[in-house]
Tab-separated table of C-alpha atoms in Angstrom:
chain	number	residue	atom	x	y	z
A	1	MET	CA	-77.151	-111.754	139.808
A	2	SER	CA	-75.080	-114.580	141.250
A	3	THR	CA	-72.228	-113.636	138.925
A	4	LEU	CA	-72.251	-110.081	140.267
A	5	LEU	CA	-72.224	-111.372	143.834
A	6	VAL	CA	-69.276	-113.619	143.039
A	7	TRP	CA	-67.409	-110.636	141.615
A	8	ARG	CA	-68.267	-108.657	144.744
A	9	GLU	CA	-66.813	-111.386	146.939
A	10	LYS	CA	-63.673	-111.436	144.807
A	11	LEU	CA	-63.337	-107.663	145.074
A	12	GLN	CA	-63.761	-107.842	148.840
A	13	ARG	CA	-61.032	-110.475	149.064
A	14	ILE	CA	-58.711	-108.404	146.898
A	15	TYR	CA	-59.428	-105.302	148.967
A	16	ALA	CA	-58.793	-107.193	152.205
A	17	LEU	CA	-55.407	-108.328	150.911
A	18	TYR	CA	-54.274	-105.078	149.294
A	19	SER	CA	-56.338	-102.405	151.064
A	20	ILE	CA	-53.454	-100.051	151.763
A	21	TYR	CA	-52.297	-100.094	148.139
A	22	ILE	CA	-55.831	-99.608	146.818
A	23	GLN	CA	-56.468	-96.694	149.178
A	24	LYS	CA	-53.246	-94.952	148.243
A	25	THR	CA	-53.902	-95.490	144.542
A	26	LEU	CA	-57.380	-93.991	144.824
A	27	GLN	CA	-55.989	-91.104	146.859
A	28	PHE	CA	-53.347	-90.436	144.207
A	29	VAL	CA	-55.893	-90.531	141.361
A	30	THR	CA	-58.291	-88.271	143.285
A	31	GLY	CA	-55.557	-85.744	144.030
A	32	LEU	CA	-54.314	-85.820	140.445
A	33	VAL	CA	-57.803	-85.191	139.015
A	34	LEU	CA	-58.489	-82.491	141.603
A	35	PHE	CA	-55.286	-80.530	140.999
A	36	TRP	CA	-55.581	-80.965	137.234
A	37	SER	CA	-59.152	-79.642	137.333
A	38	ILE	CA	-58.095	-76.574	139.336
A	39	ASN	CA	-55.117	-75.816	137.101
A	40	SER	CA	-57.056	-76.306	133.880
A	41	ASN	CA	-59.961	-74.059	134.949
A	42	ILE	CA	-58.245	-71.239	136.856
A	43	GLY	CA	-54.601	-71.663	135.931
A	44	PHE	CA	-53.618	-67.986	136.251
A	45	MET	CA	-50.159	-68.758	137.646
A	46	LYS	CA	-48.320	-70.702	134.965
A	47	PRO	CA	-45.635	-72.355	137.154
A	48	ALA	CA	-48.305	-73.765	139.472
A	49	SER	CA	-50.262	-75.052	136.456
A	50	SER	CA	-47.401	-77.124	135.076
A	51	VAL	CA	-47.605	-80.862	134.783
A	52	PHE	CA	-44.688	-81.348	137.174
A	53	CYS	CA	-46.394	-79.266	139.868
A	54	THR	CA	-49.707	-81.101	139.436
A	55	LEU	CA	-48.081	-84.519	139.504
A	56	GLY	CA	-45.765	-83.609	142.374
A	57	MET	CA	-48.595	-82.350	144.573
A	58	ALA	CA	-50.610	-85.495	143.858
A	59	VAL	CA	-47.685	-87.742	144.796
A	60	ILE	CA	-46.935	-85.842	148.007
A	61	CYS	CA	-50.587	-85.794	149.117
A	62	THR	CA	-50.859	-89.540	148.495
A	63	PHE	CA	-48.770	-90.286	151.578
A	64	LEU	CA	-50.522	-87.734	153.801
A	65	PRO	CA	-54.045	-87.597	155.306
A	66	MET	CA	-56.896	-86.543	153.033
A	67	THR	CA	-57.294	-83.302	154.956
A	68	VAL	CA	-53.908	-82.245	153.605
A	69	THR	CA	-55.225	-82.760	150.061
A	70	VAL	CA	-58.135	-80.403	150.770
A	71	LEU	CA	-55.821	-77.780	152.270
A	72	ALA	CA	-53.404	-78.142	149.336
A	73	ALA	CA	-56.274	-77.635	146.881
A	74	THR	CA	-57.359	-74.539	148.824
A	75	ALA	CA	-53.824	-73.154	148.761
A	76	LEU	CA	-53.579	-73.823	145.027
A	77	ILE	CA	-56.821	-71.919	144.379
A	78	LEU	CA	-55.612	-68.996	146.476
A	79	VAL	CA	-52.304	-68.925	144.606
A	80	HIS	CA	-54.126	-68.670	141.287
A	81	PHE	CA	-56.418	-65.962	142.692
A	82	TYR	CA	-53.376	-64.069	143.954
A	83	ALA	CA	-51.834	-64.183	140.484
A	84	LEU	CA	-55.037	-62.588	139.195
A	85	SER	CA	-55.815	-60.118	141.981
A	86	LEU	CA	-54.665	-59.813	145.585
A	87	PRO	CA	-58.022	-58.465	146.912
A	88	ILE	CA	-59.856	-61.373	145.286
A	89	ALA	CA	-57.470	-63.784	146.980
A	90	LEU	CA	-58.071	-62.140	150.379
A	91	VAL	CA	-61.856	-62.312	150.020
A	92	ALA	CA	-61.607	-65.941	148.914
A	93	LEU	CA	-59.437	-66.681	151.949
A	94	VAL	CA	-62.153	-65.285	154.228
A	95	PHE	CA	-64.750	-67.495	152.527
A	96	PHE	CA	-62.552	-70.558	152.923
A	97	ILE	CA	-61.977	-69.838	156.610
A	98	LEU	CA	-65.728	-69.547	157.230
A	99	MET	CA	-66.452	-72.751	155.334
A	100	TYR	CA	-63.756	-74.729	157.089
A	101	ILE	CA	-64.965	-73.566	160.490
A	102	PHE	CA	-68.230	-75.413	159.776
A	103	TYR	CA	-66.409	-78.312	158.160
A	104	PHE	CA	-64.021	-78.934	161.062
A	105	ARG	CA	-66.879	-78.487	163.510
A	106	PHE	CA	-69.202	-81.130	162.029
A	107	THR	CA	-67.155	-83.501	159.851
A	108	PRO	CA	-63.444	-83.124	160.646
A	109	LYS	CA	-62.510	-86.584	159.377
A	110	LYS	CA	-64.484	-86.465	156.110
A	111	ALA	CA	-62.193	-84.362	153.955
A	112	TRP	CA	-62.761	-86.580	150.940
A	113	LEU	CA	-66.422	-85.484	150.890
A	114	VAL	CA	-65.403	-81.909	150.068
A	115	VAL	CA	-63.137	-83.173	147.304
A	116	LEU	CA	-65.765	-85.451	145.774
A	117	SER	CA	-68.421	-82.755	145.901
A	118	GLY	CA	-66.256	-80.244	144.070
A	119	LEU	CA	-65.130	-82.836	141.513
A	120	ALA	CA	-68.704	-83.936	140.791
A	121	PHE	CA	-69.741	-80.371	139.981
A	122	SER	CA	-66.593	-79.819	137.959
A	123	LEU	CA	-67.370	-82.948	135.889
A	124	LYS	CA	-71.016	-81.833	135.407
A	125	ILE	CA	-72.509	-84.781	137.314
A	126	PRO	CA	-73.691	-83.033	140.496
A	127	PHE	CA	-76.631	-85.293	141.398
A	128	ILE	CA	-74.428	-88.280	142.118
A	129	ILE	CA	-73.543	-86.445	145.337
A	130	PRO	CA	-76.985	-86.463	147.035
A	131	VAL	CA	-77.576	-90.117	146.158
A	132	ALA	CA	-74.123	-91.265	147.291
A	133	PHE	CA	-74.003	-89.137	150.434
A	134	GLY	CA	-77.569	-90.042	151.401
A	135	LEU	CA	-76.983	-93.779	151.005
A	136	LEU	CA	-73.569	-94.034	152.602
A	137	GLY	CA	-73.681	-91.265	155.185
A	138	SER	CA	-75.876	-89.114	157.365
A	139	PRO	CA	-77.525	-85.681	157.074
A	140	VAL	CA	-74.367	-84.122	158.558
A	141	TRP	CA	-72.695	-84.764	155.220
A	142	ILE	CA	-74.604	-81.773	153.883
A	143	VAL	CA	-71.879	-79.522	155.368
A	144	PRO	CA	-68.894	-80.834	153.346
A	145	ALA	CA	-71.096	-81.120	150.248
A	146	SER	CA	-72.058	-77.453	150.568
A	147	CYS	CA	-68.399	-76.460	151.039
A	148	GLY	CA	-67.478	-78.206	147.812
A	149	ILE	CA	-70.352	-76.540	145.921
A	150	VAL	CA	-69.493	-73.031	147.138
A	151	THR	CA	-65.826	-73.562	146.239
A	152	TYR	CA	-66.733	-74.700	142.733
A	153	TYR	CA	-69.019	-71.730	142.012
A	154	MET	CA	-66.544	-69.258	143.472
A	155	ALA	CA	-63.789	-70.554	141.179
A	156	ASP	CA	-66.204	-70.653	138.240
A	157	TYR	CA	-67.139	-66.997	138.716
A	158	VAL	CA	-63.470	-65.941	138.893
A	159	LYS	CA	-62.775	-67.888	135.711
A	160	ALA	CA	-65.673	-66.227	133.882
A	161	SER	CA	-64.725	-62.720	135.090
A	162	ALA	CA	-60.931	-63.080	134.882
A	163	THR	CA	-60.445	-60.468	132.169
A	164	VAL	CA	-62.442	-57.778	133.962
A	165	LEU	CA	-60.847	-58.503	137.338
A	166	LYS	CA	-57.327	-58.438	135.946
A	167	GLU	CA	-57.593	-55.207	133.951
A	168	ALA	CA	-59.245	-53.134	136.678
A	169	ASP	CA	-57.463	-50.049	138.013
A	170	ALA	CA	-57.346	-48.935	141.655
A	171	THR	CA	-60.940	-47.676	141.555
A	172	GLY	CA	-62.149	-50.677	139.595
A	173	ILE	CA	-60.572	-53.095	142.033
A	174	ALA	CA	-62.861	-51.925	144.834
A	175	VAL	CA	-65.878	-52.174	142.556
A	176	ASN	CA	-64.893	-55.623	141.334
A	177	LEU	CA	-64.195	-56.690	144.886
A	178	MET	CA	-67.714	-55.756	145.941
A	179	ARG	CA	-69.124	-57.383	142.846
A	180	PHE	CA	-67.186	-60.586	143.520
A	181	THR	CA	-68.399	-60.726	147.115
A	182	LYS	CA	-71.970	-60.067	146.063
A	183	GLN	CA	-71.785	-62.602	143.272
A	184	VAL	CA	-70.551	-65.315	145.592
A	185	LEU	CA	-73.039	-64.580	148.356
A	186	ALA	CA	-76.026	-63.894	146.102
A	187	SER	CA	-75.486	-66.427	143.329
A	188	LYS	CA	-78.914	-67.876	142.540
A	189	GLU	CA	-77.532	-70.906	140.767
A	190	MET	CA	-75.133	-71.729	143.606
A	191	TRP	CA	-77.777	-71.557	146.331
A	192	LEU	CA	-80.211	-73.482	144.136
A	193	MET	CA	-77.711	-76.313	143.807
A	194	VAL	CA	-76.937	-76.204	147.529
A	195	MET	CA	-80.654	-76.458	148.280
A	196	THR	CA	-81.136	-79.264	145.743
A	197	VAL	CA	-78.263	-81.320	147.112
A	198	MET	CA	-79.414	-80.732	150.687
A	199	ILE	CA	-82.983	-81.850	149.963
A	200	GLY	CA	-81.703	-84.814	147.942
A	201	ILE	CA	-79.451	-86.013	150.776
A	202	LEU	CA	-82.257	-85.701	153.320
A	203	VAL	CA	-84.773	-87.581	151.135
A	204	VAL	CA	-82.355	-90.362	150.258
A	205	ASN	CA	-81.194	-90.794	153.845
A	206	PHE	CA	-84.743	-90.749	155.212
A	207	ILE	CA	-85.974	-93.468	152.846
A	208	ARG	CA	-82.815	-95.532	153.179
A	209	THR	CA	-83.195	-95.751	156.962
A	210	ARG	CA	-86.829	-96.944	156.783
A	211	GLY	CA	-87.646	-100.605	157.343
A	212	VAL	CA	-89.221	-101.169	153.928
A	213	ASP	CA	-88.177	-103.697	151.350
A	214	HIS	CA	-85.800	-102.463	148.653
A	215	SER	CA	-85.268	-99.236	150.571
A	216	TRP	CA	-81.950	-98.498	148.826
A	217	LYS	CA	-83.475	-98.766	145.348
A	218	ILE	CA	-86.437	-96.615	146.335
A	219	ALA	CA	-84.148	-94.061	147.981
A	220	SER	CA	-81.900	-93.819	144.911
A	221	ALA	CA	-84.823	-93.350	142.526
A	222	ALA	CA	-86.612	-90.908	144.831
A	223	GLY	CA	-83.457	-88.855	145.430
A	224	ALA	CA	-82.722	-88.571	141.710
A	225	ALA	CA	-86.333	-87.593	140.969
A	226	VAL	CA	-86.395	-84.982	143.748
A	227	CYS	CA	-83.171	-83.440	142.470
A	228	VAL	CA	-84.595	-83.174	138.959
A	229	VAL	CA	-87.846	-81.588	140.168
A	230	VAL	CA	-86.208	-79.100	142.552
A	231	SER	CA	-83.476	-78.032	140.141
A	232	ALA	CA	-85.846	-77.734	137.170
A	233	ALA	CA	-88.405	-75.766	139.184
A	234	GLY	CA	-85.711	-73.485	140.583
A	235	ASN	CA	-84.261	-73.041	137.117
A	236	VAL	CA	-87.599	-71.717	135.888
A	237	ILE	CA	-88.466	-69.597	138.932
A	238	LEU	CA	-85.025	-68.056	139.458
A	239	SER	CA	-84.205	-67.765	135.732
A	240	THR	CA	-80.881	-69.539	136.033
A	241	ASN	CA	-78.998	-71.149	133.168
A	242	ILE	CA	-78.704	-74.751	134.286
A	243	SER	CA	-78.798	-77.186	131.386
A	244	TYR	CA	-81.761	-79.569	131.497
A	245	ILE	CA	-79.704	-82.209	129.718
A	246	GLU	CA	-77.142	-81.952	132.487
A	247	ILE	CA	-79.908	-82.252	135.091
A	248	ILE	CA	-81.452	-85.387	133.560
A	249	LEU	CA	-78.158	-87.091	132.735
A	250	SER	CA	-76.790	-86.410	136.202
A	251	ALA	CA	-79.944	-87.786	137.830
A	252	VAL	CA	-79.782	-90.977	135.749
A	253	LEU	CA	-76.135	-91.469	136.681
A	254	GLY	CA	-77.033	-90.841	140.327
A	255	ALA	CA	-79.725	-93.558	140.282
A	256	ALA	CA	-77.315	-95.968	138.569
A	257	ALA	CA	-74.656	-95.179	141.160
A	258	GLY	CA	-77.201	-96.000	143.869
A	259	LEU	CA	-77.689	-99.488	142.406
A	260	VAL	CA	-73.931	-100.029	142.369
A	261	PHE	CA	-73.632	-98.896	145.994
A	262	GLU	CA	-76.432	-101.249	147.004
A	263	LEU	CA	-74.668	-104.172	145.336
A	264	LEU	CA	-71.388	-103.351	147.057
A	265	PHE	CA	-72.588	-102.383	150.526
A	266	PHE	CA	-76.147	-103.642	151.065
A	267	SER	CA	-76.926	-106.938	149.297
A	268	VAL	CA	-79.776	-108.657	151.149
A	269	ASP	CA	-82.398	-111.302	150.362
A	270	TYR	CA	-85.847	-109.865	151.057
A	271	SER	CA	-87.534	-113.192	150.249
A	272	ARG	CA	-86.194	-114.616	153.540
A	273	THR	CA	-87.212	-111.697	155.753
A	274	GLU	CA	-88.205	-112.627	159.299
A	275	ASN	CA	-90.277	-110.550	161.731
A	276	VAL	CA	-89.466	-111.403	165.340
A	277	GLN	CA	-91.257	-110.249	168.480
A	278	PHE	CA	-89.951	-110.626	172.027
A	279	GLU	CA	-90.099	-108.779	175.339
A	280	ASP	CA	-88.330	-108.136	178.599
A	281	ASP	CA	-89.420	-106.535	181.857
A	282	GLU	CA	-89.696	-103.062	180.373
A	283	TYR	CA	-90.165	-103.255	176.596
A	284	TYR	CA	-91.728	-105.140	173.720
A	285	TYR	CA	-89.388	-105.559	170.760
A	286	TYR	CA	-90.445	-105.906	167.132
A	287	VAL	CA	-87.465	-106.871	165.020
A	288	LYS	CA	-87.303	-107.241	161.250
A	289	ALA	CA	-84.377	-109.428	160.231
A	290	VAL	CA	-83.269	-109.457	156.593
A	291	PRO	CA	-80.440	-111.906	155.820
A	292	LYS	CA	-77.480	-110.802	153.769
A	293	VAL	CA	-76.758	-112.383	150.436
A	294	GLY	CA	-73.493	-114.222	150.358
A	295	VAL	CA	-72.072	-116.626	147.819
A	296	ALA	CA	-69.041	-118.826	147.986
A	297	VAL	CA	-66.419	-118.044	145.421
A	298	PRO	CA	-65.770	-121.232	143.436
A	299	GLU	CA	-62.240	-122.495	143.777
A	300	LYS	CA	-60.487	-123.411	140.556
A	301	LYS	CA	-58.989	-126.910	140.500
A	302	VAL	CA	-56.188	-127.237	137.993
A	303	LYS	CA	-55.095	-130.744	137.032
A	304	ARG	CA	-51.773	-130.823	135.228
A	305	ILE	CA	-51.128	-133.717	132.894
A	306	THR	CA	-47.438	-133.914	132.067
A	307	GLU	CA	-44.868	-136.601	131.445
A	308	ASN	CA	-43.161	-136.032	134.786
A	309	GLN	CA	-45.412	-135.638	137.809
A	310	PRO	CA	-43.120	-136.012	140.814
A	311	GLN	CA	-45.680	-135.189	143.504
A	312	ALA	CA	-48.558	-137.238	142.088
A	313	THR	CA	-46.255	-140.136	141.227
A	314	THR	CA	-44.789	-140.098	144.724
A	315	VAL	CA	-48.172	-140.233	146.388
A	316	ILE	CA	-49.513	-142.942	144.085
A	317	GLY	CA	-46.259	-144.930	144.362
A	318	GLU	CA	-46.398	-144.942	148.147
A	319	GLU	CA	-49.992	-146.122	148.161
A	320	ALA	CA	-49.295	-148.814	145.584
A	321	GLU	CA	-46.157	-149.915	147.411
A	322	GLN	CA	-47.999	-150.199	150.683
A	323	GLU	CA	-50.738	-152.239	149.025
A	324	ILE	CA	-48.174	-154.527	147.435
A	325	LEU	CA	-46.410	-154.955	150.753
A	326	ASP	CA	-49.687	-155.822	152.460
A	327	GLN	CA	-50.518	-158.351	149.783
A	328	GLY	CA	-47.028	-159.847	150.019
A	329	ASN	CA	-47.313	-160.161	153.775
A	330	LEU	CA	-50.629	-161.931	153.387
A	331	ARG	CA	-49.183	-164.267	150.795
A	332	ARG	CA	-46.152	-165.065	152.907
A	333	ARG	CA	-48.292	-165.533	155.985
A	334	PHE	CA	-50.736	-167.845	154.292
A	335	GLY	CA	-47.909	-169.488	152.322
A	336	LYS	CA	-46.106	-170.464	155.498
A	337	LYS	CA	-49.296	-171.838	156.986
A	338	SER	CA	-50.068	-173.824	153.840
A	339	ARG	CA	-46.541	-175.253	153.679
A	340	LYS	CA	-46.723	-176.140	157.363
A	341	ILE	CA	-50.046	-177.866	156.805
A	342	GLU	CA	-48.660	-179.729	153.807
A	343	THR	CA	-45.602	-180.820	155.835
A	344	GLU	CA	-47.770	-182.051	158.675
A	345	MET	CA	-50.002	-183.934	156.203
A	346	ASP	CA	-46.964	-185.647	154.598
A	347	ALA	CA	-45.599	-186.756	157.969
A	348	ASP	CA	-48.937	-188.259	158.966
A	349	GLU	CA	-49.160	-190.154	155.672
A	350	ILE	CA	-45.640	-191.568	156.121
A	351	LEU	CA	-46.358	-192.734	159.655
A	352	LEU	CA	-49.651	-194.246	158.562
A	353	THR	CA	-47.956	-196.074	155.701
A	354	ARG	CA	-45.226	-197.466	157.967
A	355	SER	CA	-47.696	-198.662	160.548
A	356	LEU	CA	-49.711	-200.476	157.887
A	357	SER	CA	-46.593	-202.020	156.455
A	358	LYS	CA	-45.554	-203.409	159.851
A	359	GLU	CA	-48.958	-204.883	160.431
A	360	LEU	CA	-49.120	-206.536	157.043
A	361	GLY	CA	-45.534	-207.758	157.111
A	362	LEU	CA	-44.592	-205.904	153.954
A	363	GLU	CA	-41.614	-204.233	155.551
A	364	LYS	CA	-39.996	-207.646	156.317
A	365	GLU	CA	-40.476	-208.868	152.782
A	366	LYS	CA	-38.703	-205.802	151.445
A	367	SER	CA	-35.816	-206.338	153.814
A	368	GLU	CA	-35.456	-210.015	152.715
């Protein structure tokens, strides 16, 4: 666990240093996958489905707000619908206008939610959406999730009925137009998935906001289980053709994604939980404090052993030189004192010897 926390701290440091580059890279990859998915599934207009068009749109949208990516994806879908049938494109335009009225009303700055919702359904992992949106957002995120689901099923129906819609005559166009509208509005599978995702987001968000230990883990598991139960029950009751393997696999991936999100955004130590009570003039307060888990990233110390170490040698040489100078000063200082003492001792001995010689008369004998 500590290793994972260390990696999280490293990722946070990297993101803090290169956040703009990481965001633009993710935006480019998201746009590229989105446009590629649209062109590969409903690529009725060949020029718009080319690699150069897909790559060019992804590059352009990288340097613009995410809302532009959503609008570009909508325009690309309408262009493909127009290449198939003009009435289908007009009806789809009406649906998009209605959806975006709700989107811009409730979540105008969450364009990436619409993109992620549509991509998750396109990649056959739809139940990652309720777990992720419930953990990281609020119940309002149901609106962009629903927009992405409706868009996916509308494009999927056009793809499945492309031959019939394209070969219809003037009379058949009106019939197909009514059938398309009815299919989109009365699709059992689409509304079942909208209901499943909505219930999953509400359950996950409700449990995640409770003050219980391990609320994120419980919310992820409960949300995945609720999605499986609701979708499986609806599949039986409404006689839809949703794959049970897809349901189970998507739920497992959703629960695993919840654990990853908890590690990245909500790592706490429940063993050190504190319950605090205090009051003021009007209220009593009961506070549950759970400390975050944080680890220090170990710093690597590299010691280079080479023949020439200019910096290390310089530092060591200065210290050694200073020590030698200090020792030399001490020696000179004490050497001068010792020589002075010796000189004074010699002078005293000479004087003492002379005085004794005078008293004993030895100095006269020497002179004679």
